[in-house]
Amino acid sequence: MTLFQLRSRLEYIPKLFLDLGIGEVIEIESFNQRTFSKTSKFLVVTQIDKYLVKFYENMEVPKFLDFIGFLNSVNFPTNRLITKTPHRPLDVPPCMVYSFLEGEVKSFLDDRELSDFSQIIARLHSESDNFYGRDYSSNNGLTHGDVNLTNIIYNEINQPSIIDFDKINIRNYVYDVASFLFFNTLSDLSYGKVNIEQAKDRGHAFIQDYENTREMKLDGRRIAQALRYQSEQFLKYTRQQLREKRVDEKIIQGRVNLVGRINNLFQ
């Protein structure tokens, strides 16, 4: 995001909030910006509440956001979509205003939390079927696209919500299962919370709980393919970090070794 883009968005947000009648803006904070992301995010504080404003450079995302509204209507645990952009200047991309969820991001889920979350992913895919109609021939539907521990927020009574649907798209549902499987196992092994056999058992238990909730069987070959894809994308990002000198080569090698072990676990 250029300085000009940042300035235009900061100027636009207070006007947008006045138009929407959701309070006078007290503070705006650039939130979790990444150089490779096509979404710019801002935490906005008003006298009423806190909100998350996202500006989308990727035009694919906004066209799916009716589904977020549907998820809100069936009380699925995620951010509440306040509104789409009513009118905006030409130099401002489409933006959405969401409620801001406060809570804890965990680096490790115990077995009960893992089982509970598998049911939430299964419910997400079932709600996609309800919204668009189930495709029994391909098992495709709207997927979250980035199911990892940083996108799961636990509230004060330890109930999880899924956030950040910026990579939402129509894919095989296996993609979300493999995404979580990869990143959760990576976290488990990275922090030394479990050994390799426990990681394998936890992964298979997650798959089984998902299948039981959905009353369907996942294709093991597709899971393996999706895991390889996640591995490739993760290593691509890791190499980018090395080029930008954000990590050293020793960390890179450690990640490469872990990724290889994860792929072997779920062949």
XYZ file of C-alpha atoms in Angstrom:
267
model
C 0.000 0.000 0.000
C 1.437 3.350 -1.050
C 1.438 6.466 1.112
C -1.219 7.992 -1.163
C -3.445 4.916 -0.778
C -3.011 4.981 2.987
C -3.909 8.665 3.176
C -7.018 8.295 0.996
C -8.295 5.409 3.122
C -7.644 7.196 6.390
C -9.577 10.199 5.089
C -12.448 8.048 3.841
C -13.091 5.998 7.000
C -14.480 8.827 9.238
C -16.839 9.923 6.444
C -17.998 6.335 5.947
C -18.761 5.878 9.636
C -20.746 9.105 9.796
C -22.766 8.011 6.751
C -23.451 4.635 8.362
C -24.423 6.187 11.684
C -22.192 3.878 13.727
C -20.377 6.538 15.667
C -17.783 9.254 15.429
C -14.308 7.874 14.851
C -11.955 8.334 17.814
C -8.973 6.299 16.638
C -7.804 4.483 13.500
C -4.982 1.956 13.613
C -3.433 0.186 10.640
C -3.971 -3.439 11.548
C -1.864 -6.500 10.670
C -0.722 -5.198 7.293
C 1.375 -7.527 5.139
C 3.327 -6.557 2.072
C 2.004 -9.531 0.075
C -1.644 -9.137 1.119
C -4.287 -7.788 -1.249
C -6.342 -6.575 1.705
C -5.578 -3.552 3.876
C -7.073 -3.607 7.365
C -7.815 -0.940 9.945
C -8.989 -1.180 13.533
C -11.450 1.665 14.074
C -12.553 2.802 17.529
C -15.700 4.893 17.975
C -17.566 5.987 21.092
C -19.896 3.029 20.448
C -17.648 0.053 19.696
C -14.597 -1.296 17.870
C -14.757 -2.244 14.198
C -12.563 -3.836 11.566
C -12.492 -2.119 8.159
C -11.070 -4.026 5.196
C -10.259 -2.608 1.766
C -10.157 -5.278 -0.939
C -7.810 -5.051 -3.912
C -8.869 -8.574 -4.881
C -12.288 -8.156 -6.494
C -13.014 -11.885 -6.092
C -13.567 -11.516 -2.354
C -16.447 -8.981 -2.180
C -18.647 -11.017 -4.531
C -18.733 -13.845 -1.975
C -19.559 -11.705 1.039
C -23.298 -12.342 0.845
C -22.280 -15.696 2.309
C -20.813 -13.909 5.355
C -24.149 -12.186 5.835
C -25.833 -15.583 5.605
C -23.453 -17.007 8.223
C -24.374 -14.102 10.507
C -28.069 -14.869 10.004
C -27.626 -18.476 11.188
C -25.418 -17.424 14.140
C -22.273 -19.027 12.815
C -19.304 -17.943 14.990
C -17.527 -15.255 12.965
C -17.310 -11.446 12.675
C -20.588 -9.671 12.047
C -20.621 -7.951 8.652
C -21.924 -4.433 9.303
C -22.139 -3.232 5.722
C -20.656 -3.202 2.277
C -19.408 0.108 0.870
C -22.448 2.231 -0.102
C -20.606 4.870 -2.181
C -16.908 5.526 -2.371
C -14.407 7.764 -4.180
C -12.746 6.353 -7.283
C -9.381 6.103 -5.515
C -10.820 3.887 -2.755
C -11.309 0.136 -3.404
C -14.361 -1.794 -2.166
C -14.403 -2.010 1.598
C -16.373 -3.811 4.281
C -17.018 -2.944 7.913
C -17.061 -5.796 10.422
C -17.499 -6.085 14.146
C -14.140 -6.508 15.870
C -13.790 -9.764 17.775
C -11.597 -9.609 20.850
C -10.189 -12.739 22.401
C -7.272 -15.146 22.501
C -5.330 -16.755 19.673
C -3.956 -20.083 20.869
C -0.749 -21.753 19.750
C -2.020 -25.171 20.838
C -5.462 -26.802 20.944
C -6.039 -29.654 23.352
C -7.862 -32.761 22.145
C -11.285 -31.443 23.174
C -10.711 -28.081 21.475
C -9.464 -29.876 18.370
C -12.609 -32.002 18.218
C -14.867 -28.983 18.781
C -13.147 -27.040 16.020
C -13.477 -29.912 13.539
C -17.231 -29.648 14.050
C -17.151 -25.906 13.367
C -15.330 -26.444 10.053
C -17.840 -29.165 9.216
C -20.684 -26.774 10.024
C -19.128 -24.053 7.851
C -19.158 -26.420 4.884
C -22.708 -27.550 5.649
C -23.848 -23.913 5.715
C -22.169 -23.438 2.326
C -24.260 -26.349 1.050
C -27.374 -24.731 2.519
C -26.565 -21.400 0.876
C -25.504 -22.557 -2.591
C -26.792 -26.096 -2.793
C -24.686 -29.186 -2.289
C -22.607 -30.533 -5.170
C -22.524 -34.262 -4.427
C -20.468 -35.048 -7.520
C -17.453 -32.902 -6.636
C -17.782 -32.028 -2.906
C -17.031 -28.415 -3.853
C -18.357 -25.333 -2.128
C -17.305 -22.077 -0.526
C -14.211 -22.620 1.581
C -12.536 -20.306 4.072
C -9.191 -20.739 2.321
C -6.846 -19.995 5.232
C -7.808 -22.109 8.228
C -4.963 -21.777 10.708
C -4.617 -21.025 14.407
C -4.168 -17.267 13.893
C -7.649 -17.117 12.357
C -9.357 -18.734 15.345
C -10.352 -16.402 18.197
C -11.394 -17.793 21.590
C -13.668 -15.662 23.758
C -13.756 -15.424 27.552
C -15.723 -18.694 27.858
C -13.394 -20.520 25.454
C -15.776 -20.565 22.488
C -14.005 -20.307 19.103
C -14.877 -18.065 16.167
C -13.370 -18.176 12.679
C -12.199 -14.861 11.268
C -10.548 -13.539 8.104
C -12.377 -14.880 5.059
C -10.055 -12.944 2.723
C -9.184 -16.113 0.778
C -12.744 -17.337 0.448
C -13.448 -19.135 -2.812
C -15.139 -22.153 -4.324
C -12.910 -25.207 -3.877
C -13.118 -28.794 -2.721
C -13.928 -28.822 0.996
C -10.846 -30.970 1.571
C -8.812 -27.773 1.086
C -9.952 -26.315 4.416
C -9.438 -29.594 6.256
C -5.901 -29.925 4.878
C -5.139 -26.263 5.585
C -5.957 -26.649 9.258
C -4.299 -30.062 9.427
C -1.064 -28.635 8.031
C -0.826 -25.507 10.169
C -2.023 -27.139 13.392
C 0.456 -30.012 13.026
C 3.203 -27.528 12.160
C 2.429 -25.612 15.353
C 2.243 -28.795 17.448
C 5.665 -29.969 16.281
C 7.294 -26.518 16.224
C 6.467 -25.848 19.872
C 7.217 -29.413 20.959
C 3.722 -29.860 22.404
C 3.405 -33.412 21.061
C 5.641 -36.041 19.516
C 5.349 -37.216 15.927
C 3.029 -40.145 16.693
C 0.735 -37.973 18.799
C 0.619 -35.425 15.973
C -0.409 -38.168 13.564
C -3.128 -39.443 15.915
C -4.459 -35.932 16.507
C -4.605 -35.262 12.778
C -6.506 -38.446 12.028
C -8.888 -37.784 14.933
C -9.600 -34.327 13.484
C -10.432 -35.860 10.088
C -12.648 -38.516 11.674
C -14.566 -35.974 13.767
C -15.129 -33.860 10.650
C -16.369 -36.896 8.701
C -18.703 -37.950 11.516
C -20.206 -34.474 11.750
C -20.688 -34.200 7.987
C -21.739 -37.852 7.647
C -19.405 -38.301 4.715
C -16.005 -39.758 3.876
C -13.108 -37.594 2.681
C -10.861 -38.728 -0.152
C -7.461 -39.526 1.356
C -5.689 -38.838 -1.933
C -7.205 -35.366 -2.095
C -6.106 -34.678 1.473
C -2.536 -35.655 0.546
C -2.659 -33.452 -2.573
C -4.020 -30.492 -0.607
C -1.347 -30.954 2.059
C 1.376 -30.898 -0.589
C -0.107 -27.690 -1.967
C -0.134 -26.113 1.517
C 3.474 -27.201 1.972
C 4.538 -25.615 -1.309
C 2.801 -22.341 -0.469
C 4.271 -22.267 3.026
C 7.794 -22.903 1.764
C 7.319 -20.249 -0.920
C 6.396 -17.755 1.795
C 9.343 -18.927 3.903
C 11.768 -18.349 1.031
C 10.300 -14.869 0.596
C 11.012 -14.190 4.267
C 14.611 -15.294 3.701
C 14.981 -12.924 0.738
C 13.636 -10.087 2.870
C 16.057 -11.139 5.638
C 13.266 -11.639 8.155
C 14.503 -15.142 9.059
C 17.884 -16.834 8.873
C 18.801 -19.984 6.953
C 18.828 -22.182 10.061
C 15.138 -21.430 10.663
C 14.405 -22.104 6.997
C 16.020 -25.529 7.166
C 14.094 -26.361 10.306
C 10.825 -25.500 8.590
C 11.722 -27.552 5.514
C 12.390 -30.579 7.719
C 9.101 -30.133 9.589
C 7.108 -29.797 6.373
C 8.587 -33.028 5.052
C 7.609 -34.859 8.232
C 4.047 -33.531 8.075
C 3.582 -34.671 4.479
C 4.796 -38.153 5.404
C 2.339 -38.366 8.315
C -0.790 -38.155 6.187
C 0.129 -40.028 3.011
